[in-house]
mmCIF file of C-alpha atoms in Angstrom:
data_model
loop_
_atom_site.group_PDB
_atom_site.id
_atom_site.type_symbol
_atom_site.label_atom_id
_atom_site.label_comp_id
_atom_site.label_asym_id
_atom_site.label_seq_id
_atom_site.Cartn_x
_atom_site.Cartn_y
_atom_site.Cartn_z
ATOM 1 C CA MET A 250 101.097 96.842 91.713
ATOM 2 C CA ARG A 251 102.155 98.548 88.478
ATOM 3 C CA ARG A 252 104.276 101.134 90.311
ATOM 4 C CA PHE A 253 105.860 98.520 92.540
ATOM 5 C CA ILE A 254 106.912 96.361 89.566
ATOM 6 C CA LEU A 255 108.440 99.442 87.988
ATOM 7 C CA LEU A 256 110.418 100.306 91.117
ATOM 8 C CA ILE A 257 111.971 96.862 91.431
ATOM 9 C CA GLY A 258 112.960 96.986 87.789
ATOM 10 C CA VAL A 259 115.030 100.172 87.654
ATOM 11 C CA LEU A 260 117.431 99.760 90.502
ATOM 12 C CA CYS A 261 120.861 99.226 88.932
ATOM 13 C CA LEU A 262 121.290 102.196 86.589
ATOM 14 C CA SER A 263 124.259 104.370 85.631
ATOM 15 C CA ILE A 264 124.045 107.780 83.904
ATOM 16 C CA ARG A 265 126.441 110.541 82.892
ATOM 17 C CA GLY A 266 123.884 113.131 81.807
ATOM 18 C CA LEU A 267 120.216 113.366 80.928
ATOM 19 C CA GLY A 268 120.955 113.827 77.238
ATOM 20 C CA GLN A 269 123.266 110.819 76.982
ATOM 21 C CA GLU A 270 122.359 107.184 76.605
ATOM 22 C CA LEU A 271 122.812 104.850 79.537
ATOM 23 C CA PRO A 272 125.758 102.437 79.090
ATOM 24 C CA PHE A 273 125.142 98.701 79.259
ATOM 25 C CA VAL A 274 127.265 95.558 79.186
ATOM 26 C CA ASP A 275 128.238 93.835 75.932
ATOM 27 C CA GLU A 276 125.645 91.065 76.292
ATOM 28 C CA PRO A 277 122.279 90.932 78.067
ATOM 29 C CA VAL A 278 122.468 89.291 81.488
ATOM 30 C CA PHE A 279 119.309 87.305 80.731
ATOM 31 C CA LYS A 280 118.360 84.722 78.113
ATOM 32 C CA ALA A 281 115.257 83.084 76.657
ATOM 33 C CA GLY A 282 113.803 80.577 79.095
ATOM 34 C CA GLU A 283 114.451 82.644 82.224
ATOM 35 C CA VAL A 284 111.532 82.587 84.689
ATOM 36 C CA LEU A 285 111.512 84.668 87.898
ATOM 37 C CA LYS A 286 108.749 84.380 90.489
ATOM 38 C CA TYR A 287 108.073 86.823 93.334
ATOM 39 C CA LYS A 288 105.658 87.202 96.219
ATOM 40 C CA LEU A 289 104.416 90.488 97.666
ATOM 41 C CA ARG A 290 103.865 90.307 101.407
ATOM 42 C CA TYR A 291 101.927 92.666 103.686
ATOM 43 C CA GLY A 292 102.966 91.825 107.233
ATOM 44 C CA PHE A 293 102.789 88.045 107.460
ATOM 45 C CA ILE A 294 100.230 87.742 104.674
ATOM 46 C CA THR A 295 101.129 87.053 101.035
ATOM 47 C CA ALA A 296 99.063 89.613 99.150
ATOM 48 C CA ALA A 297 100.165 89.033 95.545
ATOM 49 C CA GLU A 298 102.493 87.057 93.296
ATOM 50 C CA GLY A 299 104.317 87.956 90.097
ATOM 51 C CA THR A 300 105.987 85.958 87.320
ATOM 52 C CA LEU A 301 108.454 87.393 84.789
ATOM 53 C CA ARG A 302 109.421 85.430 81.683
ATOM 54 C CA VAL A 303 111.780 85.816 78.709
ATOM 55 C CA LEU A 304 110.080 84.046 75.802
ATOM 56 C CA ASN A 305 111.348 82.839 72.429
ATOM 57 C CA THR A 306 109.823 84.658 69.444
ATOM 58 C CA ASP A 307 110.337 84.953 65.694
ATOM 59 C CA MET A 308 108.737 88.399 65.594
ATOM 60 C CA LYS A 309 110.657 91.376 64.219
ATOM 61 C CA PHE A 310 110.174 95.129 64.501
ATOM 62 C CA ASP A 311 111.662 97.383 61.855
ATOM 63 C CA GLY A 312 113.291 94.232 60.486
ATOM 64 C CA LYS A 313 115.183 93.539 63.715
ATOM 65 C CA PRO A 314 114.891 90.501 66.033
ATOM 66 C CA VAL A 315 113.467 91.069 69.512
ATOM 67 C CA HIS A 316 113.155 89.565 72.966
ATOM 68 C CA HIS A 317 109.588 88.945 74.122
ATOM 69 C CA LEU A 318 109.222 89.853 77.794
ATOM 70 C CA SER A 319 106.106 88.748 79.662
ATOM 71 C CA VAL A 320 104.898 89.643 83.170
ATOM 72 C CA ASP A 321 101.890 88.379 85.128
ATOM 73 C CA GLY A 322 100.750 89.779 88.486
ATOM 74 C CA GLU A 323 97.859 88.540 90.594
ATOM 75 C CA THR A 324 96.528 88.767 94.127
ATOM 76 C CA SER A 325 96.488 85.675 96.325
ATOM 77 C CA GLY A 326 94.908 84.334 99.501
ATOM 78 C CA THR A 327 92.559 86.651 101.403
ATOM 79 C CA PHE A 328 93.407 89.604 99.151
ATOM 80 C CA ASP A 329 92.184 87.622 96.139
ATOM 81 C CA VAL A 330 88.785 87.142 97.763
ATOM 82 C CA PHE A 331 88.186 90.826 98.447
ATOM 83 C CA TYR A 332 89.904 92.416 95.447
ATOM 84 C CA LYS A 333 90.990 90.155 92.593
ATOM 85 C CA ILE A 334 93.848 91.337 90.358
ATOM 86 C CA ARG A 335 94.897 89.633 87.124
ATOM 87 C CA ASP A 336 97.336 91.914 85.287
ATOM 88 C CA HIS A 337 99.356 90.927 82.214
ATOM 89 C CA TYR A 338 102.121 92.881 80.466
ATOM 90 C CA ASP A 339 104.161 92.296 77.286
ATOM 91 C CA SER A 340 107.180 94.154 75.957
ATOM 92 C CA PHE A 341 109.182 93.555 72.775
ATOM 93 C CA ILE A 342 112.738 94.902 72.955
ATOM 94 C CA ASP A 343 115.631 95.116 70.488
ATOM 95 C CA LYS A 344 118.071 92.232 71.007
ATOM 96 C CA ASP A 345 121.084 94.522 70.587
ATOM 97 C CA ASN A 346 120.319 97.774 72.419
ATOM 98 C CA LEU A 347 117.428 96.460 74.592
ATOM 99 C CA LYS A 348 115.184 99.454 73.817
ATOM 100 C CA PRO A 349 111.446 98.734 73.561
ATOM 101 C CA TYR A 350 109.562 98.762 70.275
ATOM 102 C CA PHE A 351 106.128 97.777 71.520
ATOM 103 C CA TYR A 352 104.383 97.468 74.885
ATOM 104 C CA GLN A 353 100.904 96.322 75.869
ATOM 105 C CA GLU A 354 99.072 95.704 79.120
ATOM 106 C CA ASN A 355 95.830 93.974 80.022
ATOM 107 C CA ILE A 356 94.612 95.191 83.422
ATOM 108 C CA ARG A 357 91.894 93.341 85.359
ATOM 109 C CA GLU A 358 91.524 94.676 88.894
ATOM 110 C CA GLY A 359 88.205 94.022 90.619
ATOM 111 C CA SER A 360 85.518 95.192 88.199
ATOM 112 C CA TYR A 361 87.988 97.532 86.442
ATOM 113 C CA ARG A 362 89.199 96.583 82.943
ATOM 114 C CA ARG A 363 91.682 98.333 80.666
ATOM 115 C CA GLU A 364 93.895 97.494 77.691
ATOM 116 C CA ASP A 365 96.643 99.906 76.654
ATOM 117 C CA LYS A 366 99.275 99.744 73.929
ATOM 118 C CA ALA A 367 102.336 101.842 73.120
ATOM 119 C CA ARG A 368 104.679 101.934 70.117
ATOM 120 C CA PHE A 369 108.125 103.415 70.776
ATOM 121 C CA TYR A 370 109.953 105.423 68.089
ATOM 122 C CA GLN A 371 113.287 106.003 69.781
ATOM 123 C CA ASP A 372 115.030 107.886 66.938
ATOM 124 C CA SER A 373 112.073 110.259 66.627
ATOM 125 C CA LYS A 374 111.894 110.615 70.425
ATOM 126 C CA LYS A 375 108.190 109.845 70.671
ATOM 127 C CA VAL A 376 105.744 107.245 71.948
ATOM 128 C CA VAL A 377 102.448 106.596 70.149
ATOM 129 C CA ALA A 378 100.074 105.134 72.734
ATOM 130 C CA THR A 379 96.398 104.458 73.315
ATOM 131 C CA LYS A 380 95.993 107.836 75.035
ATOM 132 C CA GLY A 381 97.910 109.874 72.463
ATOM 133 C CA THR A 382 101.392 110.727 71.183
ATOM 134 C CA PHE A 383 104.068 111.731 73.690
ATOM 135 C CA ASN A 384 107.453 113.341 73.149
ATOM 136 C CA THR A 385 110.414 111.861 75.008
ATOM 137 C CA PRO A 386 113.493 113.758 76.294
ATOM 138 C CA THR A 387 116.018 111.279 74.876
ATOM 139 C CA LYS A 388 116.306 108.411 72.422
ATOM 140 C CA GLN A 389 116.251 105.969 75.305
ATOM 141 C CA THR A 390 112.840 105.704 76.985
ATOM 142 C CA PHE A 391 111.385 102.552 78.483
ATOM 143 C CA ASP A 392 108.101 100.983 79.469
ATOM 144 C CA LEU A 393 107.133 99.247 82.693
ATOM 145 C CA VAL A 394 108.655 95.883 81.711
ATOM 146 C CA SER A 395 111.615 96.803 79.497
ATOM 147 C CA SER A 396 113.005 99.098 82.210
ATOM 148 C CA TYR A 397 113.415 96.061 84.456
ATOM 149 C CA TYR A 398 115.457 94.069 81.942
ATOM 150 C CA PHE A 399 117.453 97.009 80.609
ATOM 151 C CA ALA A 400 118.445 98.006 84.129
ATOM 152 C CA ARG A 401 119.801 94.558 84.831
ATOM 153 C CA SER A 402 122.152 94.787 81.838
ATOM 154 C CA LEU A 403 123.581 98.200 82.603
ATOM 155 C CA ASP A 404 127.266 98.723 83.394
ATOM 156 C CA VAL A 405 127.365 99.618 87.093
ATOM 157 C CA SER A 406 131.101 99.071 87.581
ATOM 158 C CA ARG A 407 131.791 102.772 88.251
ATOM 159 C CA MET A 408 129.048 103.355 90.803
ATOM 160 C CA LYS A 409 130.065 104.492 94.292
ATOM 161 C CA THR A 410 128.092 104.533 97.539
ATOM 162 C CA GLY A 411 125.831 107.596 97.568
ATOM 163 C CA ASP A 412 125.655 107.990 93.776
ATOM 164 C CA PHE A 413 122.274 108.915 92.282
ATOM 165 C CA VAL A 414 121.042 107.449 89.005
ATOM 166 C CA LYS A 415 118.048 108.182 86.735
ATOM 167 C CA LEU A 416 115.848 106.578 84.089
ATOM 168 C CA ASN A 417 113.159 107.927 81.716
ATOM 169 C CA TYR A 418 110.037 105.788 81.446
ATOM 170 C CA PHE A 419 106.565 105.924 79.910
ATOM 171 C CA LEU A 420 103.623 104.819 82.040
ATOM 172 C CA GLY A 421 99.931 105.367 81.324
ATOM 173 C CA ASP A 422 99.787 108.832 79.830
ATOM 174 C CA GLU A 423 103.069 110.514 80.763
ATOM 175 C CA ILE A 424 106.843 110.435 80.535
ATOM 176 C CA SER A 425 108.456 110.404 83.973
ATOM 177 C CA GLN A 426 111.880 110.044 85.536
ATOM 178 C CA LEU A 427 112.870 107.917 88.499
ATOM 179 C CA GLU A 428 115.859 108.746 90.720
ATOM 180 C CA ILE A 429 117.640 106.029 92.703
ATOM 181 C CA GLN A 430 120.495 106.116 95.197
ATOM 182 C CA TYR A 431 123.129 103.388 95.476
ATOM 183 C CA LEU A 432 123.736 102.424 99.138
ATOM 184 C CA GLY A 433 126.492 99.813 98.883
ATOM 185 C CA LYS A 434 126.749 96.041 99.270
ATOM 186 C CA GLU A 435 125.103 93.588 101.670
ATOM 187 C CA VAL A 436 124.528 89.872 102.086
ATOM 188 C CA ILE A 437 120.836 89.058 102.585
ATOM 189 C CA LYS A 438 118.923 85.909 103.405
ATOM 190 C CA THR A 439 116.481 84.711 100.730
ATOM 191 C CA LYS A 440 114.546 81.557 99.979
ATOM 192 C CA LEU A 441 117.375 80.669 97.573
ATOM 193 C CA GLY A 442 120.061 81.105 100.246
ATOM 194 C CA GLN A 443 122.266 83.922 101.537
ATOM 195 C CA ILE A 444 123.235 86.021 98.507
ATOM 196 C CA ARG A 445 125.641 88.907 97.909
ATOM 197 C CA CYS A 446 123.664 91.985 96.864
ATOM 198 C CA LEU A 447 123.834 95.598 95.768
ATOM 199 C CA LYS A 448 121.468 97.824 97.764
ATOM 200 C CA PHE A 449 119.498 100.760 96.351
ATOM 201 C CA SER A 450 116.884 103.280 97.489
ATOM 202 C CA PRO A 451 114.531 104.866 94.901
ATOM 203 C CA SER A 452 112.857 108.158 95.686
ATOM 204 C CA ILE A 453 109.147 107.974 96.550
ATOM 205 C CA LYS A 454 106.511 110.632 97.100
ATOM 206 C CA PRO A 455 104.511 110.768 100.352
ATOM 207 C CA GLY A 456 100.771 110.499 99.929
ATOM 208 C CA ARG A 457 97.839 108.229 100.691
ATOM 209 C CA ILE A 458 100.118 105.171 101.003
ATOM 210 C CA PHE A 459 103.602 106.357 101.992
ATOM 211 C CA ARG A 460 104.601 108.303 105.106
ATOM 212 C CA LYS A 461 106.706 111.462 104.852
ATOM 213 C CA ASP A 462 109.740 109.552 106.104
ATOM 214 C CA SER A 463 109.068 106.346 104.119
ATOM 215 C CA ARG A 464 111.987 104.890 102.194
ATOM 216 C CA LEU A 465 112.012 102.098 99.650
ATOM 217 C CA TYR A 466 114.950 99.692 99.774
ATOM 218 C CA LEU A 467 115.884 97.208 97.066
ATOM 219 C CA TRP A 468 118.462 94.442 96.882
ATOM 220 C CA VAL A 469 119.781 93.023 93.578
ATOM 221 C CA SER A 470 122.148 90.061 93.230
ATOM 222 C CA ASP A 471 125.818 91.077 92.961
ATOM 223 C CA ASP A 472 126.615 88.719 90.073
ATOM 224 C CA GLY A 473 126.216 88.487 86.304
ATOM 225 C CA ASN A 474 122.437 88.101 86.519
ATOM 226 C CA ARG A 475 121.616 91.280 88.501
ATOM 227 C CA VAL A 476 118.373 89.705 89.697
ATOM 228 C CA PRO A 477 116.236 91.810 92.071
ATOM 229 C CA LEU A 478 115.814 89.626 95.149
ATOM 230 C CA LYS A 479 114.011 91.766 97.700
ATOM 231 C CA ALA A 480 112.262 95.123 98.104
ATOM 232 C CA GLN A 481 110.858 96.685 101.263
ATOM 233 C CA VAL A 482 108.913 99.876 101.945
ATOM 234 C CA GLU A 483 107.092 101.236 104.991
ATOM 235 C CA ILE A 484 103.552 102.507 104.370
ATOM 236 C CA LEU A 485 101.086 104.392 106.582
ATOM 237 C CA VAL A 486 100.176 101.163 108.351
ATOM 238 C CA GLY A 487 102.821 98.433 108.413
ATOM 239 C CA SER A 488 105.185 97.573 105.571
ATOM 240 C CA VAL A 489 105.189 95.808 102.210
ATOM 241 C CA VAL A 490 107.937 93.358 101.244
ATOM 242 C CA MET A 491 108.675 91.766 97.870
ATOM 243 C CA GLU A 492 110.729 88.555 97.944
ATOM 244 C CA ILE A 493 111.919 86.199 95.244
ATOM 245 C CA LYS A 494 110.341 82.724 95.267
ATOM 246 C CA SER A 495 112.293 81.036 92.486
ATOM 247 C CA ALA A 496 114.727 81.800 89.672
ATOM 248 C CA ASP A 497 114.968 79.348 86.772
ATOM 249 C CA GLY A 498 116.863 79.514 83.479
ATOM 250 C CA LEU A 499 119.422 82.069 84.700
ATOM 251 C CA LYS A 500 122.368 82.840 82.473
ATOM 252 C CA TYR A 501 124.907 82.752 85.334
ATOM 253 C CA PRO A 502 125.097 81.193 88.817
ATOM 254 C CA LEU A 503 123.649 83.312 91.626
ATOM 255 C CA ALA A 504 126.098 84.863 94.119
ATOM 256 C CA ILE A 505 125.056 82.463 96.887
ATOM 257 C CA VAL A 506 127.444 82.468 99.843
ATOM 258 C CA LYS A 507 125.472 79.996 101.964
ATOM 259 C CA LYS A 508 122.430 77.797 101.326
#
């Protein structure tokens, strides 16, 4: 579930070089009070649900005000009986440049338990985490949650069909980079109505879950909110689909063309 949340969060990026910072719009496309809910479906069965929130906070890091981002993911239905997941993530990001200062996760999956924390020092290009200190390639590295919200606020006005984009992120005990291809525009049907979208395809590695020819597709609303609405990937047996259930407290109206 951790990797899937990451993939849906970094799908609207723009980059001019690995050593340069990614450009973003003048104001964040989200605001305090926003609540997004998703369901993860395997075939016709809802396997898990996720809730993402932007919370009010008076906390400061390095004397600067922050957004508090909160994510909860849990299994549901039959999946919850056989393998219960209750994961919680928090990220505190700068209100101006949207870079993370602090990240923590509380993982409860079956009998497995883990709590990890990470403090980001962007100017020093390092992350001090539970499993050690890690050097970063740039002064713009993200965690699992902050990547989602930063990506939504990026300036994608110059992207063309076929363009590839990249993002540096810290997860677990390593710094990695995700590459995504922009595929153009589509109108898709969602629970909220038919919505204009931008379509992307992140790179994935074949292995125990994905086939050699598996591709992950993601659709994000083509409006001021840049809300991820749907993701779909084929696995060794069947496919997994993420769909939005509800979107409350949005900053702008969704690009709904038909309800």
